[in-house]
Structure formats: C-alpha cells, structure tokens
Amino acid sequence: MVTTARVGVLALQGDVREHVILLERLGAEVVRVRRPEEFASVGGLVIPGGESSVIDKLTRMFGLAEPIRAAIREGMPMFGTCAGLIMLADRLVDAIDGQQTFGGLDVTVRRNAFGRQVDSFEGPVVVPAFGGEPVHAAFIRGPVVETVGPDATVLASLDDGTVVAVEQGNLLGISFHPEISGETRFHRRFLARVAART
C-alpha cells in the first residue's frame, strides 16, 4: 500500500519510534506530535502505548488535550494502541486520581487488566473484519474493554470473550501492539480513513 497521508504520532511518551517506522514503511508522511502546531498539520493521529496517566498529564501540560478532543468531535481519524485505547475511552476503571481521557469511544476500559510487565504475552487474535490470517498480537500490561456501548463496535475478542479491539466512526482502539509484532492491517485501516477524509 502506498499513501501520501500526513499523519501524526503523539510523541510525548511511549513506543513512538515503532509506530513511526511502520507508518513510513506504509508510505505515510509522519510527524512526531509534541505541540499544538504540529498536531494542526496532520490529518490523523496515532496514540501509542506507554503509560496513560503520563500521556494524560503531558498532553494537558503541552496544550494538546483540548485540540485532540476537538479533533475527535470533528471526526479526525485516530488510532490508539494499549495506552492509546485508554486515552480514547469514554470511561475508565482503575484510573489514578484525577486521570482524564480524550474520550470518543463509547466503551469502559480497565487499565493494566493483563497484569504486570512479566505477565506480557503474544498470541493470535481473530479479527473478522480483516478476514484471512489472525493478527499476531503482543499484549504488554494491556487494558481490556469491559463494556461496549451502543455507539461502538467490537472488532476482536480473545477466545474467552475478552474484548481487545473496538472502533467507532473514525476512531480505532486496541489493547495490543501491532507495531511491535509487525502486523500492518490496523495501521492500513487507519491510513485508509485518513485518506478518505482528504
């Protein structure tokens, strides 16, 4: 897939580099977003894994939180992995005191639902919307989606029914890290939405 989409990766904390490399491999022009003026130059945003409470504090400190919320309301495509899913959720379980999200996904997400770093694991996840082979997913202290409201759609669940991927309009959120395992289909889905809006 070749695209000329100009997209951002929120670059305040987390596994920014891996997303940038994968997006550039897919042909996107990528901006590391740390300031509102950088965010204003992109047509879509990836919110990477990391520590959601730190991402929350830093986006507020750098004046990015409100522009991101406004862009969500206006339909900008956004893709959140792990902590990024937490940041896109309307509701959190086990949040730290005062923790905020950008919102937009009609879901309730539980932070660190798979345990500590040592409990990380990898495995196949079937994504019916993709067809073909399952996604090879890396879960690293990942969140899970505990409830899905009527406005959101489940994209993937584990064998026990645990929801690990959802979408709503131009928003996509997943519990795992395709940028680490080399899986490109979620990033392609995100880039297609950015291209459709330009």
Coordinates of C-alpha atoms in Angstrom, one line a residue:
M1 CA 0.0 0.0 0.0
V2 CA 1.3 3.4 -0.9
T3 CA -0.2 6.5 0.6
T4 CA 0.6 10.2 0.8
A5 CA -1.2 10.7 4.0
R6 CA 0.3 13.1 6.5
V7 CA -0.3 11.7 9.9
G8 CA 0.9 12.3 13.4
V9 CA 2.2 10.1 16.2
L10 CA 1.7 11.5 19.7
A11 CA 5.3 11.7 20.7
L12 CA 5.3 12.7 24.4
Q13 CA 5.8 9.2 25.9
G14 CA 5.6 5.6 24.8
D15 CA 6.6 3.5 21.9
V16 CA 6.6 6.3 19.3
R17 CA 9.5 5.1 17.2
E18 CA 7.9 1.7 16.3
H19 CA 4.7 3.4 15.0
V20 CA 6.7 5.9 13.0
I21 CA 8.8 3.2 11.3
L22 CA 5.7 1.1 10.4
L23 CA 3.7 4.1 9.1
E24 CA 6.6 5.3 7.0
R25 CA 7.0 1.8 5.6
L26 CA 3.4 2.0 4.5
G27 CA 4.2 5.3 2.7
A28 CA 2.8 7.8 5.1
E29 CA 4.4 11.2 5.9
V30 CA 4.8 11.1 9.7
V31 CA 5.0 14.0 12.1
R32 CA 6.1 13.4 15.7
V33 CA 3.4 15.5 17.5
R34 CA 4.6 17.3 20.7
R35 CA 2.9 20.7 20.2
P36 CA -0.5 22.0 19.0
E37 CA 1.0 23.5 15.9
E38 CA 2.4 20.1 14.9
F39 CA -1.0 18.5 15.6
A40 CA -2.7 21.1 13.4
S41 CA -0.6 19.9 10.4
V42 CA -1.8 16.3 10.3
G43 CA -4.9 14.5 9.1
G44 CA -4.9 11.7 11.6
L45 CA -3.2 10.8 14.9
V46 CA -1.8 7.6 16.4
I47 CA -1.7 7.5 20.2
P48 CA 0.9 4.9 21.1
G49 CA 1.3 2.6 24.0
G50 CA 3.1 3.8 27.1
E51 CA 1.7 5.0 30.5
S52 CA -1.8 6.5 30.1
S53 CA -1.6 8.7 33.2
V54 CA 1.7 10.2 32.0
I55 CA 0.3 10.8 28.5
D56 CA -2.8 12.5 30.1
K57 CA -0.6 14.8 32.2
L58 CA 1.8 15.7 29.4
T59 CA -0.9 16.4 26.8
R60 CA -2.5 18.8 29.2
M61 CA 0.8 20.4 30.1
F62 CA 1.7 20.9 26.4
G63 CA -1.7 22.2 25.4
L64 CA -2.6 19.2 23.3
A65 CA -5.5 17.7 25.2
E66 CA -8.2 20.1 24.1
P67 CA -7.2 20.3 20.5
I68 CA -7.2 16.5 20.4
R69 CA -10.7 16.4 21.9
A70 CA -11.9 18.9 19.4
A71 CA -10.5 17.0 16.5
I72 CA -12.2 13.8 17.8
R73 CA -15.5 15.7 17.8
E74 CA -14.8 16.8 14.2
G75 CA -14.2 13.3 13.0
M76 CA -10.4 13.2 12.7
P77 CA -9.2 9.6 12.4
M78 CA -7.3 8.4 15.4
F79 CA -5.8 5.0 16.3
G80 CA -4.9 4.1 19.9
T81 CA -2.8 1.1 20.9
C82 CA -2.7 -0.1 24.5
A83 CA -2.4 3.2 26.5
G84 CA -3.8 4.9 23.4
L85 CA -7.0 2.8 23.7
I86 CA -7.3 4.0 27.3
M87 CA -6.9 7.6 26.2
L88 CA -9.7 7.2 23.6
A89 CA -12.2 5.6 26.1
D90 CA -15.1 7.5 27.5
R91 CA -14.9 5.6 30.8
L92 CA -12.1 4.1 32.8
V93 CA -11.8 1.5 35.6
D94 CA -8.8 1.6 37.9
A95 CA -7.8 5.1 36.8
I96 CA -5.5 7.1 39.1
D97 CA -6.9 10.1 40.9
G98 CA -7.7 12.9 38.5
Q99 CA -6.8 10.9 35.4
Q100 CA -8.6 12.2 32.2
T101 CA -9.0 10.7 28.8
F102 CA -9.7 12.3 25.4
G103 CA -12.8 10.2 25.0
G104 CA -14.7 9.4 21.9
L105 CA -15.1 5.6 22.1
D106 CA -18.3 4.6 23.9
V107 CA -16.5 1.9 26.0
T108 CA -15.3 1.3 29.5
V109 CA -11.7 0.2 29.7
R110 CA -9.8 -1.3 32.6
R111 CA -6.1 -0.3 32.9
N112 CA -3.4 -3.0 33.2
A113 CA -6.0 -5.7 33.0
F114 CA -3.5 -8.4 31.9
G115 CA -1.3 -7.8 34.9
R116 CA 2.3 -6.6 35.3
Q117 CA 5.1 -6.4 32.7
V118 CA 6.1 -10.0 33.5
D119 CA 2.6 -11.2 32.5
S120 CA 3.0 -9.9 29.0
F121 CA 2.2 -12.5 26.2
E122 CA 1.8 -12.9 22.5
G123 CA -0.7 -14.8 20.5
P124 CA -3.2 -14.9 17.6
V125 CA -6.3 -12.8 17.6
V126 CA -9.0 -13.3 15.0
V127 CA -10.3 -10.0 13.5
P128 CA -13.3 -11.0 11.4
A129 CA -13.3 -7.6 9.6
F130 CA -9.8 -8.4 8.2
G131 CA -10.6 -12.0 7.0
G132 CA -7.6 -14.2 6.4
E133 CA -5.0 -15.0 9.0
P134 CA -5.4 -14.0 12.6
V135 CA -3.5 -11.0 13.9
H136 CA -0.3 -11.8 15.8
A137 CA -0.8 -9.6 18.9
A138 CA 1.6 -8.6 21.6
F139 CA 0.0 -7.7 25.0
I140 CA 2.2 -5.7 27.3
R141 CA 0.4 -4.7 30.5
G142 CA -2.6 -4.1 28.2
P143 CA -6.0 -2.8 29.0
V144 CA -9.3 -4.6 28.2
V145 CA -12.6 -3.3 27.1
E146 CA -15.1 -4.2 29.9
T147 CA -18.2 -2.7 28.4
V148 CA -19.1 -1.6 24.9
G149 CA -21.8 1.0 24.4
P150 CA -24.3 1.1 21.5
D151 CA -22.2 3.5 19.5
A152 CA -19.0 1.4 19.4
T153 CA -18.4 -1.9 17.5
V154 CA -16.3 -4.8 18.7
L155 CA -13.6 -5.7 16.2
A156 CA -11.8 -8.5 18.0
S157 CA -12.1 -10.6 21.2
L158 CA -10.0 -13.3 22.8
D159 CA -11.2 -16.9 23.0
D160 CA -12.7 -16.2 26.4
G161 CA -14.8 -13.3 25.1
T162 CA -12.5 -10.5 26.4
V163 CA -12.8 -7.5 24.0
V164 CA -9.4 -6.3 22.8
A165 CA -10.3 -4.2 19.7
V166 CA -13.1 -1.7 19.1
E167 CA -14.0 1.1 16.6
Q168 CA -16.4 3.9 16.4
G169 CA -16.6 6.2 13.4
N170 CA -13.1 7.2 12.6
L171 CA -11.7 6.0 16.0
L172 CA -9.9 2.7 16.4
G173 CA -8.6 1.4 19.7
I174 CA -6.8 -1.9 20.5
S175 CA -5.3 -3.5 23.6
F176 CA -2.2 -4.8 22.0
H177 CA 0.9 -3.7 20.0
P178 CA 0.8 -4.5 16.2
E179 CA 3.7 -2.1 15.7
I180 CA 5.9 -4.5 17.7
S181 CA 4.8 -7.7 16.1
G182 CA 5.0 -6.3 12.5
E183 CA 1.2 -6.5 11.9
T184 CA 0.2 -3.8 9.4
R185 CA -3.6 -4.3 8.9
F186 CA -4.7 -1.9 11.7
H187 CA -2.4 0.8 10.5
R188 CA -3.6 0.3 7.0
R189 CA -7.2 0.7 8.2
F190 CA -6.3 3.9 10.0
L191 CA -4.5 5.3 6.9
A192 CA -7.4 4.4 4.7
R193 CA -9.7 6.5 6.9
V194 CA -7.2 9.4 6.8
A195 CA -7.0 9.2 3.0
A196 CA -10.8 9.1 2.7
R197 CA -11.1 12.5 4.6
T198 CA -8.5 14.3 2.5

